[in-house]
Coordinates of C-alpha atoms in Angstrom, one line a residue:
Chain A
M1 CA 110.6 84.1 147.5
G2 CA 110.5 80.2 148.7
N3 CA 113.6 78.9 149.8
N4 CA 114.4 76.3 147.1
K5 CA 114.9 79.9 144.8
L6 CA 116.3 78.8 142.3
N7 CA 119.7 80.5 141.4
R8 CA 123.0 81.6 139.9
R9 CA 124.7 78.5 142.8
D10 CA 122.0 75.9 141.1
F11 CA 123.1 76.3 138.2
F12 CA 126.5 76.4 139.4
T13 CA 126.8 73.1 141.0
M14 CA 124.3 71.5 139.0
G15 CA 127.0 72.0 136.6
S16 CA 126.5 72.0 132.8
G17 CA 124.6 69.1 131.3
A18 CA 121.5 66.8 131.8
A19 CA 121.5 67.8 135.7
A20 CA 120.9 71.3 134.8
L21 CA 118.6 71.4 131.7
G22 CA 116.2 68.9 133.0
L23 CA 115.6 70.9 136.4
L24 CA 115.1 73.8 133.7
R25 CA 112.7 72.3 131.2
G26 CA 110.9 71.2 134.5
H27 CA 108.5 74.8 134.3
A28 CA 108.1 73.7 130.2
G29 CA 105.9 71.6 130.1
A30 CA 107.1 69.8 132.7
D31 CA 108.0 65.6 132.6
D32 CA 110.5 65.0 134.9
G33 CA 110.3 65.0 138.3
E34 CA 110.4 67.8 141.4
K35 CA 109.5 71.6 140.5
P36 CA 111.5 74.5 141.5
S37 CA 109.5 76.6 143.5
T38 CA 110.6 79.5 142.2
S39 CA 111.5 80.7 138.7
R40 CA 114.2 83.1 137.6
V41 CA 113.8 85.4 134.6
V42 CA 115.8 88.1 133.5
L43 CA 115.2 91.5 132.0
I44 CA 117.9 92.5 130.6
R45 CA 117.6 96.8 129.3
D46 CA 119.4 99.0 127.2
R47 CA 118.0 102.7 127.0
D48 CA 120.3 102.8 123.4
V49 CA 118.9 100.0 122.0
L50 CA 116.0 101.8 119.7
D51 CA 116.3 104.2 117.1
S52 CA 114.5 107.1 116.2
E53 CA 112.4 105.2 114.8
G54 CA 112.2 102.6 116.9
K55 CA 114.5 100.0 115.1
A56 CA 116.6 97.9 116.8
D57 CA 120.2 97.6 116.3
P58 CA 121.1 94.3 115.2
N59 CA 124.4 94.7 117.7
G60 CA 122.6 95.8 120.8
L61 CA 120.6 93.6 120.4
H62 CA 122.6 90.3 120.6
R63 CA 124.2 91.4 123.8
M64 CA 121.7 92.1 125.4
L65 CA 120.0 88.6 124.3
N66 CA 124.2 86.9 125.5
K67 CA 123.8 89.0 128.9
G68 CA 120.3 87.6 129.1
V69 CA 120.4 84.2 128.6
A70 CA 124.5 84.3 130.8
E71 CA 122.2 85.7 133.9
L72 CA 119.6 83.2 132.9
V73 CA 121.9 80.0 132.5
G74 CA 124.8 81.3 135.9
E75 CA 127.1 81.6 133.2
K76 CA 129.7 84.2 132.9
D77 CA 130.2 84.2 129.3
A78 CA 127.8 84.0 126.6
A79 CA 129.1 81.4 124.7
A80 CA 128.7 78.5 127.8
A81 CA 125.5 79.6 128.4
W82 CA 124.0 78.7 125.6
R83 CA 126.0 75.7 125.6
Q84 CA 124.3 74.8 128.6
L85 CA 120.6 75.4 126.9
F86 CA 121.7 73.6 123.8
S87 CA 123.3 71.1 122.5
P88 CA 125.6 70.2 119.1
S89 CA 123.5 67.3 118.4
D90 CA 120.2 69.4 118.8
V91 CA 118.2 70.2 116.4
V92 CA 115.9 73.7 116.5
G93 CA 112.8 75.3 115.9
I94 CA 113.0 79.2 116.5
K95 CA 109.4 79.7 117.5
S96 CA 108.9 82.9 115.8
N97 CA 105.7 85.6 115.3
E98 CA 105.3 87.4 111.9
W99 CA 102.3 89.4 112.3
S100 CA 103.8 92.5 110.9
R101 CA 102.9 95.6 112.8
L102 CA 105.0 94.1 115.7
P103 CA 107.3 91.3 114.4
T104 CA 109.8 89.6 115.8
P105 CA 112.9 91.2 114.8
A106 CA 114.7 90.0 112.0
A107 CA 117.9 90.6 114.3
L108 CA 116.6 88.6 116.7
E109 CA 116.5 85.8 115.5
E110 CA 120.3 85.4 113.5
A111 CA 122.0 86.4 116.8
M112 CA 120.2 83.3 117.8
R113 CA 120.1 80.8 114.7
F114 CA 124.5 82.7 115.4
E115 CA 124.4 81.4 118.9
L116 CA 123.3 78.1 118.1
E117 CA 125.3 78.0 115.0
R118 CA 128.2 78.7 117.6
V119 CA 127.8 75.3 120.2
G120 CA 127.8 73.2 116.8
V121 CA 124.1 72.4 116.1
A122 CA 124.8 72.6 112.5
P123 CA 123.0 75.3 110.1
T124 CA 120.7 72.7 107.9
D125 CA 119.7 71.5 112.0
I126 CA 118.5 75.6 112.7
A127 CA 114.9 77.0 111.7
V128 CA 112.9 79.8 112.2
D129 CA 108.5 79.5 111.8
D130 CA 106.2 81.1 112.6
R131 CA 102.8 80.2 110.4
N132 CA 103.8 76.7 109.1
V133 CA 105.3 75.4 111.4
K134 CA 103.7 71.7 111.5
A135 CA 104.4 71.3 107.9
N136 CA 108.3 72.7 108.9
P137 CA 110.4 69.5 108.8
V138 CA 113.4 71.0 110.9
F139 CA 110.1 71.8 113.4
Q140 CA 109.1 68.0 112.8
R141 CA 112.3 67.0 113.7
A142 CA 113.2 69.5 116.2
T143 CA 114.7 68.6 120.0
A144 CA 114.5 72.0 121.5
F145 CA 112.3 75.1 120.3
I146 CA 113.1 78.8 120.7
N147 CA 110.0 80.2 121.4
T148 CA 110.5 84.0 120.8
R149 CA 107.5 87.3 120.3
P150 CA 106.8 90.4 121.1
L151 CA 104.4 90.9 123.9
R152 CA 101.4 93.2 122.0
T153 CA 97.9 93.2 123.6
H154 CA 95.5 91.3 122.1
D155 CA 91.0 90.8 121.5
W156 CA 90.6 87.7 122.7
S157 CA 93.1 86.6 124.5
G158 CA 94.8 90.0 126.7
L159 CA 98.0 89.6 125.8
G160 CA 99.4 87.9 123.4
T161 CA 102.0 85.9 125.4
C162 CA 105.0 82.9 124.9
I163 CA 102.7 80.6 125.8
K164 CA 100.4 82.0 123.3
N165 CA 103.1 82.0 120.8
L166 CA 102.7 78.2 120.0
I167 CA 99.3 78.0 118.8
T168 CA 100.6 77.5 115.3
F169 CA 101.2 73.9 116.4
T170 CA 97.7 72.7 116.7
E171 CA 95.0 72.3 114.2
R172 CA 92.7 74.3 114.7
Y173 CA 93.5 77.9 116.7
P174 CA 89.2 78.6 117.7
D175 CA 89.7 75.6 120.1
Y176 CA 91.3 77.7 122.5
H177 CA 90.8 80.9 122.0
G178 CA 86.7 79.9 124.7
D179 CA 87.0 81.6 127.8
A180 CA 90.0 84.3 126.6
C181 CA 92.1 81.7 125.1
A182 CA 91.9 79.9 128.8
P183 CA 93.2 76.4 127.3
L184 CA 96.0 77.8 125.8
G185 CA 98.4 76.1 128.2
S186 CA 97.6 73.1 127.0
I187 CA 99.8 73.2 123.6
W188 CA 102.2 72.6 125.9
L189 CA 101.4 69.7 126.8
R190 CA 101.9 68.8 122.8
P191 CA 104.1 65.5 122.8
E192 CA 106.5 67.2 120.1
L193 CA 106.8 70.0 122.6
K194 CA 106.4 69.7 126.1
G195 CA 110.0 69.8 128.1
K196 CA 111.0 70.7 124.4
V197 CA 111.1 75.0 125.0
R198 CA 114.2 75.4 126.3
L199 CA 114.9 79.8 126.3
N200 CA 111.5 81.6 125.8
V201 CA 112.5 85.4 125.3
L202 CA 109.8 87.8 125.5
V203 CA 110.5 91.2 123.5
M204 CA 109.5 94.1 125.0
L205 CA 111.6 96.7 122.2
T206 CA 108.2 99.0 121.8
P207 CA 105.2 96.5 123.4
Q208 CA 101.8 96.9 122.4
F209 CA 99.8 98.3 125.2
H210 CA 96.6 98.9 124.0
S211 CA 95.0 97.1 120.8
T212 CA 92.6 100.0 118.5
G213 CA 91.2 98.7 114.7
P214 CA 90.3 95.7 112.8
H215 CA 94.2 96.1 112.4
S216 CA 95.0 96.0 116.4
F217 CA 98.2 98.3 116.1
S218 CA 98.1 102.3 116.4
Q219 CA 101.3 103.8 117.0
E220 CA 100.1 105.2 120.2
F221 CA 99.7 102.3 121.6
V222 CA 103.5 101.2 121.9
W223 CA 106.8 102.1 123.7
P224 CA 110.1 102.0 123.7
Y225 CA 110.9 100.4 126.5
G226 CA 113.5 98.5 125.0
G227 CA 113.5 95.4 126.8
L228 CA 114.0 91.8 126.8
I229 CA 112.4 88.7 129.1
L230 CA 114.2 85.7 129.3
G231 CA 113.4 82.8 131.2
V232 CA 112.8 79.2 130.7
D233 CA 109.0 79.2 132.0
P234 CA 106.8 80.5 129.8
V235 CA 104.6 81.3 132.8
A236 CA 107.1 83.6 134.9
V237 CA 108.1 85.7 131.6
D238 CA 104.7 86.0 130.9
A239 CA 103.5 86.6 134.5
T240 CA 106.3 89.4 134.3
G241 CA 105.7 90.9 130.9
A242 CA 101.8 91.4 132.4
R243 CA 103.3 93.2 134.7
I244 CA 104.6 95.9 132.7
I245 CA 101.5 95.9 130.1
E246 CA 99.4 96.0 133.5
A247 CA 101.4 99.8 134.9
K248 CA 102.1 101.0 131.2
R249 CA 97.9 100.9 130.5
K250 CA 97.5 102.7 134.6
L251 CA 99.9 104.7 133.8
H252 CA 98.5 105.7 130.8
F253 CA 94.4 105.3 131.2
G254 CA 94.5 105.9 134.3
D255 CA 92.2 103.1 136.7
D256 CA 89.4 102.5 134.4
R257 CA 90.8 100.7 132.3
P258 CA 92.1 97.2 133.3
M259 CA 92.8 94.4 130.3
R260 CA 89.5 93.3 128.2
P261 CA 89.6 90.5 128.5
P262 CA 92.2 89.6 131.2
P263 CA 95.0 87.6 130.5
H264 CA 93.9 84.8 132.4
H265 CA 95.8 82.2 130.6
I266 CA 99.0 82.8 132.3
Q267 CA 97.5 82.2 135.7
I268 CA 95.7 79.0 134.1
A269 CA 99.1 77.3 132.0
E270 CA 100.1 77.7 136.3
T271 CA 96.9 76.5 137.7
Q272 CA 95.2 74.0 135.5
Y273 CA 98.4 72.7 133.1
G274 CA 101.8 73.1 135.5
I275 CA 104.0 74.5 132.7
G276 CA 105.7 76.9 134.8
I277 CA 104.8 80.2 138.0
A278 CA 102.8 83.1 137.5
D279 CA 103.4 84.5 141.2
P280 CA 105.4 87.4 141.1
D281 CA 106.2 85.8 144.5
R282 CA 107.6 83.3 143.0
I283 CA 109.4 84.5 140.8
E284 CA 112.9 85.8 140.8
L285 CA 113.2 88.0 138.5
V286 CA 117.2 90.0 137.7
R287 CA 117.4 93.5 136.2
L288 CA 120.3 94.0 134.6
G289 CA 121.0 97.6 132.4
W290 CA 118.4 100.8 131.6
K291 CA 116.5 100.9 135.3
D292 CA 114.1 104.3 134.1
D293 CA 110.8 103.9 133.9
A294 CA 110.5 99.9 134.1
L295 CA 107.6 99.6 135.5
I296 CA 108.4 97.0 137.4
Chain B
M1 CA 83.5 115.3 118.9
E2 CA 80.6 119.2 119.2
K3 CA 78.8 119.7 115.6
R4 CA 81.6 122.1 114.7
G5 CA 83.8 119.2 114.2
A6 CA 81.7 117.6 112.0
I7 CA 81.0 119.9 109.6
W8 CA 85.1 120.5 110.1
V9 CA 85.4 117.1 108.1
R10 CA 82.8 117.6 105.2
S11 CA 83.2 121.0 104.3
L12 CA 87.5 120.1 104.2
V13 CA 86.5 116.7 102.2
V14 CA 84.7 117.0 100.3
P15 CA 85.1 118.7 97.7
L16 CA 88.2 116.7 97.3
V17 CA 86.0 114.1 97.1
V18 CA 83.8 115.2 94.9
M19 CA 86.7 116.0 92.4
L20 CA 88.8 113.4 92.4
M21 CA 86.2 110.5 92.4
S22 CA 85.0 111.6 89.1
C23 CA 88.0 110.2 87.3
S24 CA 89.0 107.4 88.6
Q25 CA 87.7 104.2 88.6
G26 CA 89.3 100.8 90.6
P27 CA 89.1 97.3 89.5
P28 CA 85.9 95.9 89.6
V29 CA 85.6 93.1 92.4
G30 CA 83.0 90.8 92.1
G31 CA 79.3 90.2 94.0
E32 CA 77.8 92.9 96.1
S33 CA 79.4 94.4 96.8
G34 CA 81.2 94.9 92.9
S35 CA 79.0 98.3 92.3
L36 CA 80.3 99.8 96.1
H37 CA 83.7 99.0 94.5
E38 CA 83.4 101.2 91.7
S39 CA 82.2 103.5 93.2
L40 CA 85.4 104.2 95.1
P41 CA 88.3 106.6 94.2
A42 CA 91.8 104.9 93.0
E43 CA 93.3 107.2 93.5
L44 CA 92.8 111.1 97.4
G45 CA 95.2 113.5 97.9
G46 CA 98.1 112.1 96.7
W47 CA 97.5 109.0 97.6
R48 CA 96.9 105.8 94.7
A49 CA 94.9 102.0 95.2
L50 CA 97.9 99.4 95.3
D51 CA 97.1 96.4 93.0
E52 CA 93.6 94.8 93.5
D53 CA 91.6 94.5 95.7
S54 CA 91.4 91.6 98.5
V55 CA 87.9 90.7 99.7
Y56 CA 87.5 88.0 102.3
D57 CA 85.4 85.9 103.3
T58 CA 84.6 84.5 107.1
E59 CA 87.5 81.7 106.8
S60 CA 90.6 84.1 104.8
I61 CA 89.2 87.2 107.0
Y62 CA 91.7 85.3 110.3
S63 CA 94.5 85.6 108.6
Y64 CA 94.3 88.6 107.3
I65 CA 93.3 90.3 110.7
D66 CA 95.2 87.7 113.2
G67 CA 93.7 88.4 116.8
H68 CA 90.4 90.5 115.4
A69 CA 88.3 89.0 112.6
E70 CA 86.1 86.9 115.9
V71 CA 84.4 90.1 116.3
Y72 CA 83.2 91.1 113.1
M73 CA 82.6 87.3 112.8
A74 CA 80.6 87.3 116.2
Y75 CA 77.8 89.9 114.3
G76 CA 77.6 88.0 111.4
M77 CA 80.0 88.8 109.5
V78 CA 79.7 88.1 105.0
R79 CA 82.5 89.7 103.7
C80 CA 85.4 92.3 104.2
V81 CA 86.2 94.0 100.8
S82 CA 90.2 95.4 101.4
R83 CA 91.9 98.5 99.4
R84 CA 95.3 99.7 100.3
Y85 CA 96.5 103.1 99.5
S86 CA 99.9 104.3 99.2
G87 CA 100.9 107.7 100.5
P88 CA 103.2 110.4 98.7
E89 CA 106.8 110.5 99.7
G90 CA 107.0 110.4 103.3
E91 CA 103.2 109.3 103.8
P92 CA 102.1 106.5 105.3
D93 CA 100.6 103.6 102.9
I94 CA 95.8 104.4 103.9
V95 CA 94.1 101.3 104.7
L96 CA 90.3 100.9 103.7
D97 CA 88.4 98.0 104.9
L98 CA 84.5 97.2 104.1
F99 CA 83.4 94.7 106.2
E100 CA 79.1 93.9 105.5
Q101 CA 77.5 92.6 108.4
A102 CA 74.9 89.9 108.6
S103 CA 72.8 93.5 109.0
A104 CA 72.0 97.0 110.4
A105 CA 72.1 96.3 113.7
D106 CA 75.7 94.2 114.1
A107 CA 77.1 96.5 111.6
F108 CA 76.2 99.0 114.6
G109 CA 77.5 96.6 117.1
V110 CA 80.4 96.4 115.1
F111 CA 81.0 100.7 115.7
T112 CA 80.3 99.7 119.4
H113 CA 83.0 97.6 119.5
D114 CA 85.5 100.3 119.8
R115 CA 83.7 103.4 120.8
D116 CA 87.0 105.8 120.9
G117 CA 88.1 108.6 119.4
E118 CA 86.5 112.3 117.8
E119 CA 82.7 111.9 116.4
V120 CA 83.0 113.0 112.4
D121 CA 80.4 112.9 110.8
I122 CA 80.5 110.2 108.7
G123 CA 78.0 107.6 107.8
Q124 CA 75.7 107.6 111.1
G125 CA 77.5 107.7 113.3
G126 CA 81.4 107.9 113.2
L127 CA 84.6 107.8 115.3
F128 CA 88.5 109.1 114.3
R129 CA 91.0 108.0 116.9
H130 CA 95.3 107.8 116.1
G131 CA 95.2 107.6 112.5
W132 CA 91.8 105.4 112.2
L133 CA 88.2 105.7 111.5
S134 CA 85.6 103.7 112.1
F135 CA 81.9 104.4 110.9
W136 CA 78.7 102.6 109.9
K137 CA 76.1 102.9 107.5
G138 CA 73.7 100.3 106.4
H139 CA 74.5 97.4 106.8
W140 CA 78.4 98.4 106.4
F141 CA 81.2 99.0 109.1
G142 CA 84.1 101.1 107.2
S143 CA 87.8 101.4 108.8
V144 CA 89.3 103.1 107.5
Y145 CA 93.8 103.4 108.7
A146 CA 96.5 105.3 108.6
E147 CA 100.0 103.0 108.9
G148 CA 101.2 106.3 110.8
E149 CA 100.0 109.8 111.6
S150 CA 100.4 113.4 110.0
E151 CA 97.6 115.6 109.4
A152 CA 97.4 114.9 105.4
S153 CA 97.1 111.5 106.1
K154 CA 93.7 112.4 108.6
E155 CA 93.0 114.7 106.3
A156 CA 92.8 111.0 103.2
V157 CA 91.3 108.9 106.0
L158 CA 88.3 111.3 106.2
A159 CA 88.1 112.0 102.7
L160 CA 88.4 108.2 101.8
G161 CA 86.0 107.7 104.4
L162 CA 83.9 110.3 103.4
A163 CA 84.3 109.0 100.1
A164 CA 83.4 105.8 100.8
A165 CA 80.3 106.4 103.4
D166 CA 78.8 108.1 100.5
T167 CA 78.5 105.4 98.1
M168 CA 76.5 103.6 100.6
T169 CA 72.9 104.3 100.2
E170 CA 70.8 102.2 102.1
V171 CA 70.4 103.8 106.1
G172 CA 70.2 101.9 109.0
E173 CA 68.6 101.7 112.2
V174 CA 69.7 101.9 115.2
P175 CA 68.2 98.2 117.4
A176 CA 65.6 99.7 119.4
L177 CA 66.4 97.5 121.9
V178 CA 69.3 100.5 122.6
A179 CA 66.7 103.3 123.9
E180 CA 65.7 100.6 126.0
L181 CA 68.2 101.6 128.6
P182 CA 67.1 104.5 130.9
E183 CA 68.9 107.5 130.0
D184 CA 69.0 108.6 133.7
G185 CA 73.5 108.0 134.7
L186 CA 73.8 105.9 131.2
D187 CA 77.0 107.5 129.3
P188 CA 75.8 107.2 126.2
R189 CA 79.3 106.7 124.2
S190 CA 79.8 102.9 126.3
V191 CA 77.3 101.4 125.3
R192 CA 77.7 98.2 123.2
F193 CA 75.5 95.8 120.9
L194 CA 76.1 92.1 120.8
H195 CA 74.9 88.8 120.5
T196 CA 78.4 87.5 122.7
Q197 CA 79.2 86.6 126.1
E198 CA 82.8 86.4 124.6
I199 CA 82.6 90.5 123.1
L200 CA 80.3 91.2 126.4
N201 CA 83.8 89.9 128.2
G202 CA 85.9 92.7 126.8
V203 CA 83.1 94.9 128.3
V204 CA 82.3 93.6 131.1
Y205 CA 84.4 89.7 132.1
L206 CA 81.4 87.2 133.5
G207 CA 83.6 84.5 132.8
Y208 CA 83.0 81.0 130.0
E209 CA 80.1 79.7 132.0
N210 CA 77.3 81.3 129.0
A211 CA 75.2 82.0 132.0
L212 CA 72.5 84.5 130.4
Q213 CA 72.8 82.1 127.1
F214 CA 73.7 84.0 124.7
G215 CA 73.0 83.3 120.8
P216 CA 73.4 84.6 117.5
E217 CA 68.9 84.9 117.7
V218 CA 69.8 87.2 121.3
D219 CA 70.1 90.4 121.2
A220 CA 71.8 92.6 124.3
V221 CA 72.8 96.1 124.8
V222 CA 74.9 97.2 127.7
G223 CA 75.4 100.0 129.4
R224 CA 77.7 101.6 132.0
Y225 CA 76.0 104.3 134.6
Q226 CA 77.3 106.6 137.1
R227 CA 74.0 107.6 139.5
P228 CA 74.6 109.4 143.2
E229 CA 73.7 105.6 144.6
G230 CA 76.5 103.9 142.5
G231 CA 77.0 103.5 139.8
G232 CA 77.6 99.5 137.0
W233 CA 77.3 98.1 133.5
L234 CA 72.8 97.4 133.3
L235 CA 72.1 94.7 130.3
L236 CA 69.2 94.0 128.5
V237 CA 68.9 91.1 126.6
D238 CA 66.5 90.2 124.1
Y239 CA 66.2 86.4 124.1
P240 CA 63.3 84.7 120.8
D241 CA 61.1 83.3 123.0
D242 CA 60.5 83.7 127.4
A243 CA 60.7 80.0 127.0
S244 CA 65.0 81.4 126.8
A245 CA 64.6 83.7 128.5
E246 CA 63.2 81.5 131.0
V247 CA 66.0 79.5 130.8
A248 CA 68.8 82.6 131.4
E249 CA 67.2 84.2 134.3
G250 CA 67.7 80.6 135.9
G251 CA 71.6 80.5 134.9
A252 CA 72.1 83.8 135.9
I253 CA 71.3 83.3 139.1
E254 CA 72.6 80.4 140.4
A255 CA 75.8 82.2 138.7
G256 CA 75.3 85.3 141.7
I257 CA 74.0 87.6 139.3
A258 CA 71.2 90.4 140.1
V259 CA 68.5 90.4 137.3
R260 CA 64.6 90.6 136.7
R261 CA 62.8 89.2 133.0
Q262 CA 60.0 90.4 131.1
G263 CA 58.3 88.2 129.3
S264 CA 61.1 86.9 126.2
R265 CA 63.7 89.8 127.3
L266 CA 66.1 90.0 131.2
A267 CA 68.0 92.6 132.2
A268 CA 70.8 91.8 134.5
V269 CA 73.5 94.1 137.0
L270 CA 76.6 93.9 136.1
A271 CA 79.5 95.1 138.4
P272 CA 76.7 97.0 141.0
E273 CA 78.8 99.6 143.3
P274 CA 78.1 99.5 145.5
Q275 CA 75.9 96.5 145.0
A276 CA 72.4 98.0 146.0
A277 CA 73.0 99.8 142.9
G278 CA 72.1 97.6 141.1
D279 CA 68.1 98.0 142.2
G280 CA 67.6 101.0 141.4
L281 CA 69.3 100.2 137.4
L282 CA 66.6 97.2 136.6
A283 CA 63.9 98.2 138.4
D284 CA 64.2 100.6 135.6
A285 CA 64.5 99.1 133.1
I286 CA 62.4 96.1 133.8
G287 CA 59.7 97.7 136.9
G288 CA 59.0 96.8 140.2
E289 CA 61.1 97.8 143.6

């Protein structure tokens, strides 16, 4: 890890407000000065958050979200942490994922909405959407976004990631499908998005580590991991998730089933588009909660 | 799967299908799919067809199977006829999707995209794994998917697949190129038939540059080999003419891929291990040393 590690003390030192947010946003489509040499990512897990059918307990999920956000920002108090990320004057789009087999849990969307309202954001200035974001009036005037989705394997991009989740802001998805979706990082540089995604939450409650069939899903290839990965830097968040999926595939299949195609859009998002850090050695991974079988 | 399994499928399922198909008809769907659709059972073993069937074209398919439509499009998808069956209490729904592809070779190609599972005697080739049956027959690729796993739903999935396949009268040919792969050391289940680099990238990643000049008019087959001297993926590609093959040969050499050409056919070895293992495969495929 580099000497310029972005750690909790940095956040305290910077205090709340524009300075801290500016540095945080530096990862998410940098539009300001010097980029940090490391990225902080929080992996929080709870053994009891899922019931026997894999459904998340709303209260437990909300607690995980708040602990993760607090740790990410370096606050003890969750409400204060959310206030570091958002202000009452913000208009916030929560970019979700409605894929029917493995959607973003509604309970997580509601927890985010609750915390934004607690910050003071007007309920009319908050919206949750996925495929209709371009036509959604709140998203059209958004000053900030939360980006959240479950992690899953994907036939065209290798992995369905936080980086990929913004594809619904584009006019024509196939334009981003070439070379295993290598250009996905460019979406984050669009004017309506650049520097506005303040929080990425990769849902790792029941991640999907292999796709099968036209509907790309089988219960055989998800498992109860009970986690969330949080970060401001989408590349670092996705790179961390990818390591877990790779480890799970190795555990399940052995050595002969690497992800195909490789999810190299994550690395390319760093090297070509500069929207974050993919190198594990430059990611400060903070682990909270359940430690068993973390695979990372 | 062993023959015993194939026999089991048919002996278990056929009586059920015959009994149920005789008393059930679904709502019609227009076009060529109509007659096929009308022959599908509306109810089977307690699973009942829901609502109207859906027919997806080359545009609407993207919203129906987000993230996977490209696979069918890469094999000239014409349409997809889809029907959902609701199960008895406590049993999962079953989704039947029948993809009409450009040709029998293309239906076979789609089938080879995922070759996991147990072989079952349905259509011209069937595979069952984790609640999902895939099969091909003529220019159709069939998928029957249970949204959960149980013994009863497995039986229903296989019965539905058999019923669907039996309504398809056309019998297709496996692309002749498949038989051109040398047998020595070939893992038969690894064989894929394809036209595009995107599909090949799902097997062996070659990147974005289309060095081998893939396209709709190009047929290719790839298979994995393991021999005493080493292994690798052997790719055979048939181009429309010699000139196209020559261009591809140049591109492959520039990309560092070991190739050999004979007329409009190109052989290439991908990911050889060790590097020298490719020589024998190329010689077997095209000739020479």
